[in-house]
Amino acid sequence: MEEKISQIQKDYLEKIQKAKTLKELDEIFLELFGKNGAVDQLSKQFSTLSQDQLKIIGPTFNQVKQQLEEGINEKRTNIREESYKRLSEENLTLQPSRLKARKGHLHPVTQFEQEIVKLFKNLGFVEADAPHIDTDYNNFEVLNIPENHPARDLWDTFYISSKFQVPSSKLLLRTHTSNSQIRILKDNTPPIRMMNLGRCFRFENVDARHEHTFEQFEIVYVDKGVSMAHLQYLSEYFFKGTLGQDIKARLRPKYYPFVEPGVGVDASCVFCKGKGCKVCGQTGFLELAGAGMIHPDVLKAGGIDPNIYSGIAWGVGPGRMVMLREGIEDIRLFNSGDLSFLEKY
Ligand code: PHE
């Protein structure tokens, strides 16, 4: 037994001497004094000793235990002091960061939108607000698109779960900025020149030309004597201001339930200037906007007498315009958060 004790004493004093880090010391401490450690193991064997043997070994054992414990403590202090000394001798100079602060900029679609808002501000249009989450009534019903009407198929819609509905109306994510029309008509008296801009949402099969989240821009113009001639003028004003002075507008009959007559608004092709090329499918024109004379029912619902006033609603997709202008082929890039794409603009 005595031999065992002096063996432990020798081995561990040596280990303690050699230890270089606090972590090593912690491990040694555990080996010695932890549960089932060397000390524990030894004391378990004491039951086999006689009283006389115990009287001799006990004090030796305690002495060695104390010596080892003190050895560890002392070594701990040494290691700490040394590392403090090293730190204080070390010359630490902090360098100012070499990383250049990253400068952001507006999204290409936002840049374009600011441009067109300015264009129409110049004609006296002011911005109106409309929510992204709106009632079925504002987005569809009041626009002559009742429930179950086939025209609903023109807009693939995200309806909001009935769990979150307020009792009086069904809610959805607006499918177009035309949800602003009824608000604009109700809240204002003619002459009205307003525009609404922002996100719209559709339950699309997403591909290079279709996104579930995209932007629209829409104007509402109501006054006495507003006619298709104004619509032609405003369309051309928009195309000349955004695509170039040589661009012409062409109106084609097109069905939208909330306008009558309704038109698809084409711009002469920016690539071939109307001669016919691959991009425009040899037609010389690109369909870019939707518009029409505001339907009398919609004017009436907005509290405006269609026998006195007439109006134009006119909408365009800013994303589509930017794609055309910049030669961007995949609409999904806009919302991708891909900096290598965004930084080009
Ligand atoms: N809201 C229509 C759409 O999203 C576009 C449009 C706007 C048509 C205004 C007519 C008048 O397809």
Coordinates of C-alpha atoms and ligand atoms in Angstrom, one line a residue:
M1 CA 0.0 0.0 0.0
E2 CA 2.7 2.4 0.9
E3 CA 4.4 1.7 -2.4
K4 CA 1.3 2.4 -4.3
I5 CA 1.0 5.8 -2.5
S6 CA 4.5 6.8 -3.3
Q7 CA 4.1 5.6 -6.9
I8 CA 1.0 7.9 -7.3
Q9 CA 2.9 10.7 -5.6
K10 CA 5.8 10.4 -8.0
D11 CA 3.8 9.9 -11.1
Y12 CA 1.4 12.8 -10.5
L13 CA 4.0 15.3 -9.2
E14 CA 5.8 14.7 -12.5
K15 CA 2.6 15.1 -14.5
I16 CA 1.8 18.3 -12.7
Q17 CA 5.2 19.7 -13.4
K18 CA 4.9 18.9 -17.1
A19 CA 1.4 20.4 -17.6
K20 CA 1.3 23.4 -19.8
T21 CA -2.3 24.5 -19.8
L22 CA -5.1 25.0 -17.3
K23 CA -7.1 22.4 -19.1
E24 CA -4.4 19.8 -18.7
L25 CA -4.4 20.6 -14.9
D26 CA -8.1 20.2 -14.7
E27 CA -7.8 16.7 -16.3
I28 CA -5.1 15.7 -13.8
F29 CA -7.2 16.9 -10.9
L30 CA -10.1 14.8 -12.1
E31 CA -7.8 11.7 -12.6
L32 CA -6.7 12.1 -9.0
F33 CA -9.7 13.4 -7.1
G34 CA -12.6 12.7 -9.3
K35 CA -15.1 9.9 -8.7
N36 CA -13.2 6.6 -9.3
G37 CA -10.0 8.6 -9.5
A38 CA -6.7 7.4 -8.1
V39 CA -7.4 8.7 -4.6
D40 CA -10.8 7.2 -4.5
Q41 CA -9.5 3.8 -5.7
L42 CA -6.9 3.8 -3.0
S43 CA -9.2 4.8 -0.1
K44 CA -11.5 2.0 -1.1
Q45 CA -8.8 -0.5 -0.3
F46 CA -8.4 0.8 3.2
S47 CA -11.1 -1.6 4.5
T48 CA -8.6 -4.4 4.0
L49 CA -6.1 -2.9 6.4
S50 CA -5.7 -3.6 10.0
Q51 CA -6.0 -0.7 12.6
D52 CA -2.3 -0.6 13.1
Q53 CA -1.5 -0.4 9.4
L54 CA -4.1 2.3 9.1
K55 CA -2.5 4.4 11.7
I56 CA 0.7 4.5 9.7
I57 CA -0.8 4.8 6.2
G58 CA -3.5 7.2 7.0
P59 CA -1.3 10.2 7.8
T60 CA 1.0 9.4 4.8
F61 CA -2.0 9.2 2.5
N62 CA -3.4 12.5 3.7
Q63 CA 0.0 14.2 3.4
V64 CA 0.4 13.0 -0.2
K65 CA -3.2 14.1 -1.0
Q66 CA -2.4 17.5 0.3
Q67 CA 0.9 17.8 -1.5
L68 CA -0.7 16.9 -4.8
E69 CA -3.6 19.3 -4.3
E70 CA -1.2 22.1 -3.4
G71 CA 1.0 21.2 -6.4
I72 CA -1.9 21.6 -8.7
N73 CA -2.9 24.9 -7.2
E74 CA 0.6 26.2 -7.4
K75 CA 0.9 25.2 -11.0
R76 CA -2.4 26.8 -11.9
T77 CA -1.1 30.1 -10.5
N78 CA 2.1 29.8 -12.5
I79 CA 0.3 29.1 -15.7
R80 CA -2.0 32.0 -15.2
E81 CA 0.8 34.4 -14.4
E82 CA 2.8 33.4 -17.4
S83 CA -0.1 33.9 -19.8
Y84 CA -0.8 37.3 -18.3
K85 CA 2.9 38.2 -18.8
R86 CA 2.8 37.0 -22.4
L87 CA -0.3 39.1 -23.1
S88 CA 1.1 42.2 -21.6
E89 CA 4.3 41.8 -23.6
E90 CA 2.5 41.2 -26.8
N91 CA 2.1 44.2 -29.0
L92 CA -1.4 44.4 -30.1
T93 CA -2.2 47.0 -32.7
L94 CA -5.7 47.2 -34.1
Q95 CA -5.9 47.8 -37.8
P96 CA -8.8 49.8 -39.2
S97 CA -11.0 47.4 -41.1
R98 CA -9.9 46.9 -44.7
L99 CA -13.4 45.8 -45.7
K100 CA -15.1 48.5 -47.8
A101 CA -18.5 49.5 -46.5
R102 CA -21.0 48.0 -48.9
K103 CA -23.2 50.6 -50.5
G104 CA -26.7 49.5 -51.5
H105 CA -29.0 51.1 -54.0
L106 CA -32.6 50.9 -55.1
H107 CA -33.9 47.8 -56.8
P108 CA -34.1 48.2 -60.6
V109 CA -37.9 48.0 -60.5
T110 CA -38.1 50.6 -57.8
Q111 CA -35.8 52.9 -59.8
F112 CA -38.2 52.5 -62.7
E113 CA -41.2 53.1 -60.6
Q114 CA -39.8 56.4 -59.3
E115 CA -39.3 57.4 -62.9
I116 CA -42.9 56.7 -63.9
V117 CA -44.4 58.3 -60.8
K118 CA -42.5 61.4 -61.7
L119 CA -43.8 61.2 -65.3
F120 CA -47.4 61.2 -64.1
K121 CA -46.8 63.7 -61.3
N122 CA -45.9 66.1 -64.1
L123 CA -49.4 65.7 -65.4
G124 CA -50.9 66.4 -62.0
F125 CA -51.5 62.8 -60.9
V126 CA -51.1 62.1 -57.1
E127 CA -50.4 58.8 -55.4
A128 CA -53.2 56.8 -53.7
D129 CA -52.9 54.0 -51.3
A130 CA -54.5 50.5 -51.5
P131 CA -53.8 47.5 -49.3
H132 CA -52.0 44.2 -50.3
I133 CA -54.6 42.2 -48.4
D134 CA -58.0 43.3 -49.5
T135 CA -61.6 42.2 -49.6
D136 CA -63.0 40.0 -52.4
Y137 CA -65.4 42.9 -52.9
N138 CA -62.7 45.6 -53.7
N139 CA -60.5 43.3 -55.8
F140 CA -63.2 41.5 -57.8
E141 CA -66.9 42.0 -57.0
V142 CA -67.2 45.8 -57.4
L143 CA -65.2 45.4 -60.6
N144 CA -67.9 43.4 -62.2
I145 CA -66.3 40.1 -61.4
P146 CA -68.8 38.3 -59.2
E147 CA -68.0 35.0 -57.5
N148 CA -68.2 32.0 -59.9
H149 CA -68.0 34.3 -62.9
P150 CA -65.6 32.9 -65.6
A151 CA -63.7 36.2 -65.6
R152 CA -62.2 35.2 -62.3
D153 CA -60.0 32.8 -64.2
L154 CA -58.1 35.8 -65.5
W155 CA -56.7 36.2 -62.1
D156 CA -55.2 33.2 -60.2
T157 CA -55.8 34.2 -56.7
F158 CA -54.4 33.6 -53.2
Y159 CA -57.5 33.5 -50.9
I160 CA -56.9 33.9 -47.2
S161 CA -58.0 31.0 -45.1
S162 CA -61.5 31.3 -43.6
K163 CA -59.9 31.1 -40.2
F164 CA -58.6 34.6 -40.5
Q165 CA -61.6 36.2 -42.2
V166 CA -63.5 39.1 -40.8
P167 CA -67.2 38.1 -40.8
S168 CA -68.4 40.5 -43.4
S169 CA -66.0 39.9 -46.3
K170 CA -63.7 37.3 -47.8
L171 CA -60.1 38.4 -47.8
L172 CA -57.4 37.7 -50.5
L173 CA -54.0 39.0 -51.6
R174 CA -54.8 41.6 -54.2
T175 CA -54.3 40.3 -57.8
H176 CA -53.9 43.7 -59.3
T177 CA -53.6 47.4 -58.4
S178 CA -57.2 47.8 -59.7
N179 CA -58.3 47.2 -56.1
S180 CA -57.4 50.8 -55.7
Q181 CA -60.1 52.0 -58.2
I182 CA -63.1 51.8 -55.9
R183 CA -61.2 53.5 -53.0
I184 CA -60.1 56.3 -55.3
L185 CA -63.6 56.8 -56.7
K186 CA -65.3 56.8 -53.2
D187 CA -62.8 59.0 -51.5
N188 CA -62.5 61.7 -54.1
T189 CA -64.7 63.9 -56.3
P190 CA -63.9 64.6 -59.9
P191 CA -61.7 65.8 -61.4
I192 CA -59.6 62.8 -60.2
R193 CA -56.0 62.1 -61.3
M194 CA -54.6 59.4 -59.1
M195 CA -52.1 56.6 -59.4
N196 CA -51.5 53.4 -57.3
L197 CA -48.3 51.5 -57.3
G198 CA -47.2 48.3 -55.6
R199 CA -47.1 44.6 -55.0
C200 CA -49.6 42.2 -56.4
F201 CA -49.9 38.5 -56.0
R202 CA -51.1 35.6 -58.1
F203 CA -51.2 31.9 -57.7
E204 CA -49.0 31.4 -60.7
N205 CA -47.1 28.6 -62.2
V206 CA -43.8 30.4 -61.8
D207 CA -41.5 30.5 -64.8
A208 CA -39.3 33.0 -66.6
R209 CA -42.3 35.2 -67.4
H210 CA -44.6 34.6 -64.4
E211 CA -44.0 35.5 -60.8
H212 CA -46.3 35.0 -57.8
T213 CA -45.2 38.4 -56.4
F214 CA -44.8 41.3 -58.8
E215 CA -45.5 45.0 -59.2
Q216 CA -48.2 46.9 -60.9
F217 CA -48.7 50.6 -61.6
E218 CA -52.2 52.0 -62.3
I219 CA -53.7 55.4 -63.0
V220 CA -57.3 56.5 -62.6
Y221 CA -58.4 59.6 -64.4
V222 CA -62.0 60.9 -64.1
D223 CA -63.4 64.1 -65.3
K224 CA -66.1 65.5 -67.6
G225 CA -65.5 64.5 -71.2
V226 CA -62.6 62.0 -70.6
S227 CA -62.4 59.8 -73.7
M228 CA -60.4 57.2 -75.6
A229 CA -58.4 60.0 -77.1
H230 CA -57.0 60.7 -73.6
L231 CA -56.3 57.0 -73.2
Q232 CA -54.3 57.1 -76.5
Y233 CA -52.5 60.2 -75.4
L234 CA -51.6 58.9 -71.9
S235 CA -50.4 55.6 -73.4
E236 CA -48.1 57.3 -75.8
Y237 CA -46.9 59.7 -73.1
F238 CA -45.9 56.8 -71.0
F239 CA -44.1 54.9 -73.8
K240 CA -42.3 57.9 -75.1
G241 CA -41.2 58.8 -71.5
T242 CA -39.9 55.3 -70.7
L243 CA -38.9 53.6 -74.0
G244 CA -38.0 56.5 -76.3
Q245 CA -39.6 59.4 -78.2
D246 CA -39.9 57.3 -81.4
I247 CA -42.3 54.7 -79.7
K248 CA -45.9 54.7 -80.7
A249 CA -48.9 53.3 -78.8
R250 CA -51.6 51.2 -80.4
L251 CA -54.9 50.3 -78.7
R252 CA -56.5 46.9 -79.4
P253 CA -59.9 45.7 -78.1
K254 CA -59.5 43.6 -75.0
Y255 CA -61.9 42.3 -72.4
Y256 CA -61.6 43.4 -68.8
P257 CA -64.9 43.3 -66.9
F258 CA -64.4 46.7 -65.2
V259 CA -63.8 48.8 -68.3
E260 CA -65.9 49.4 -71.4
P261 CA -64.5 49.5 -73.9
G262 CA -61.4 47.7 -72.7
V263 CA -58.1 47.7 -74.5
G264 CA -54.7 46.0 -74.6
V265 CA -52.1 48.7 -75.0
D266 CA -49.3 47.9 -77.3
A267 CA -46.0 49.8 -77.9
S268 CA -44.2 49.7 -81.2
C269 CA -41.4 47.2 -80.8
V270 CA -38.4 48.7 -79.1
F271 CA -36.1 46.4 -81.1
C272 CA -37.3 46.7 -84.7
K273 CA -39.2 50.0 -84.3
G274 CA -42.3 48.5 -85.7
K275 CA -40.8 46.6 -88.7
G276 CA -41.3 43.2 -87.2
C277 CA -38.7 41.0 -85.6
K278 CA -38.3 37.8 -83.5
V279 CA -39.1 39.6 -80.1
C280 CA -42.4 41.0 -81.3
G281 CA -43.3 37.9 -83.3
Q282 CA -43.1 39.9 -86.6
T283 CA -46.1 42.0 -85.5
G284 CA -44.1 45.2 -84.9
F285 CA -45.8 45.7 -81.5
L286 CA -45.5 44.5 -77.9
E287 CA -48.4 44.3 -75.6
L288 CA -47.5 46.1 -72.4
A289 CA -50.5 47.6 -70.6
G290 CA -54.2 47.0 -70.0
A291 CA -56.7 49.8 -69.9
G292 CA -60.2 51.1 -70.8
M293 CA -63.0 53.5 -70.0
I294 CA -64.1 52.9 -66.4
H295 CA -67.3 50.9 -66.5
P296 CA -70.5 52.9 -65.6
D297 CA -71.3 50.3 -62.9
V298 CA -67.9 50.9 -61.2
L299 CA -68.3 54.7 -61.4
K300 CA -71.7 54.3 -59.8
A301 CA -70.4 52.1 -57.0
G302 CA -67.9 54.8 -56.3
G303 CA -70.6 57.4 -56.0
I304 CA -69.9 59.1 -59.3
D305 CA -72.6 59.8 -61.9
P306 CA -71.7 58.1 -65.2
N307 CA -74.0 60.5 -67.0
I308 CA -71.9 63.4 -66.0
Y309 CA -68.4 62.0 -65.7
S310 CA -66.3 59.4 -67.5
G311 CA -62.9 58.0 -66.6
I312 CA -59.9 56.0 -67.7
A313 CA -58.2 53.1 -65.8
W314 CA -54.8 52.2 -67.1
G315 CA -52.4 49.6 -65.7
V316 CA -48.9 48.3 -66.5
G317 CA -46.3 45.9 -65.0
P318 CA -43.1 47.8 -64.1
G319 CA -41.2 44.6 -63.9
R320 CA -42.1 43.7 -67.5
M321 CA -41.0 47.2 -68.6
V322 CA -37.6 46.9 -66.9
M323 CA -37.1 43.4 -68.4
L324 CA -37.7 44.9 -71.8
R325 CA -35.5 48.0 -71.3
E326 CA -32.6 46.1 -69.8
G327 CA -32.8 42.9 -71.8
I328 CA -33.6 40.8 -68.6
E329 CA -34.9 37.4 -69.6
D330 CA -36.1 35.9 -66.4
I331 CA -38.6 37.7 -64.2
R332 CA -37.6 35.5 -61.2
L333 CA -34.3 37.4 -60.9
F334 CA -36.1 40.4 -59.5
N335 CA -37.0 38.7 -56.2
S336 CA -34.1 36.3 -56.1
G337 CA -31.9 38.5 -53.8
D338 CA -29.1 37.7 -56.2
L339 CA -26.6 40.5 -55.6
S340 CA -24.5 39.7 -58.7
F341 CA -27.7 40.5 -60.7
L342 CA -28.9 43.5 -58.6
E343 CA -25.5 45.2 -58.6
K344 CA -25.6 45.6 -62.4
Y345 CA -28.3 48.3 -61.9
Ligands
PHE1 N1 -56.0 45.0 -63.7 C1 -55.7 44.5 -65.0 C2 -54.8 43.3 -64.8 O1 -54.2 43.1 -63.8 C3 -55.1 45.6 -65.9 C4 -56.0 46.7 -66.1 C5 -55.9 47.9 -65.4 C6 -57.0 46.6 -67.1 C7 -56.8 48.9 -65.6 C8 -57.8 47.7 -67.3 C9 -57.7 48.8 -66.6 O2 -54.7 42.5 -65.7

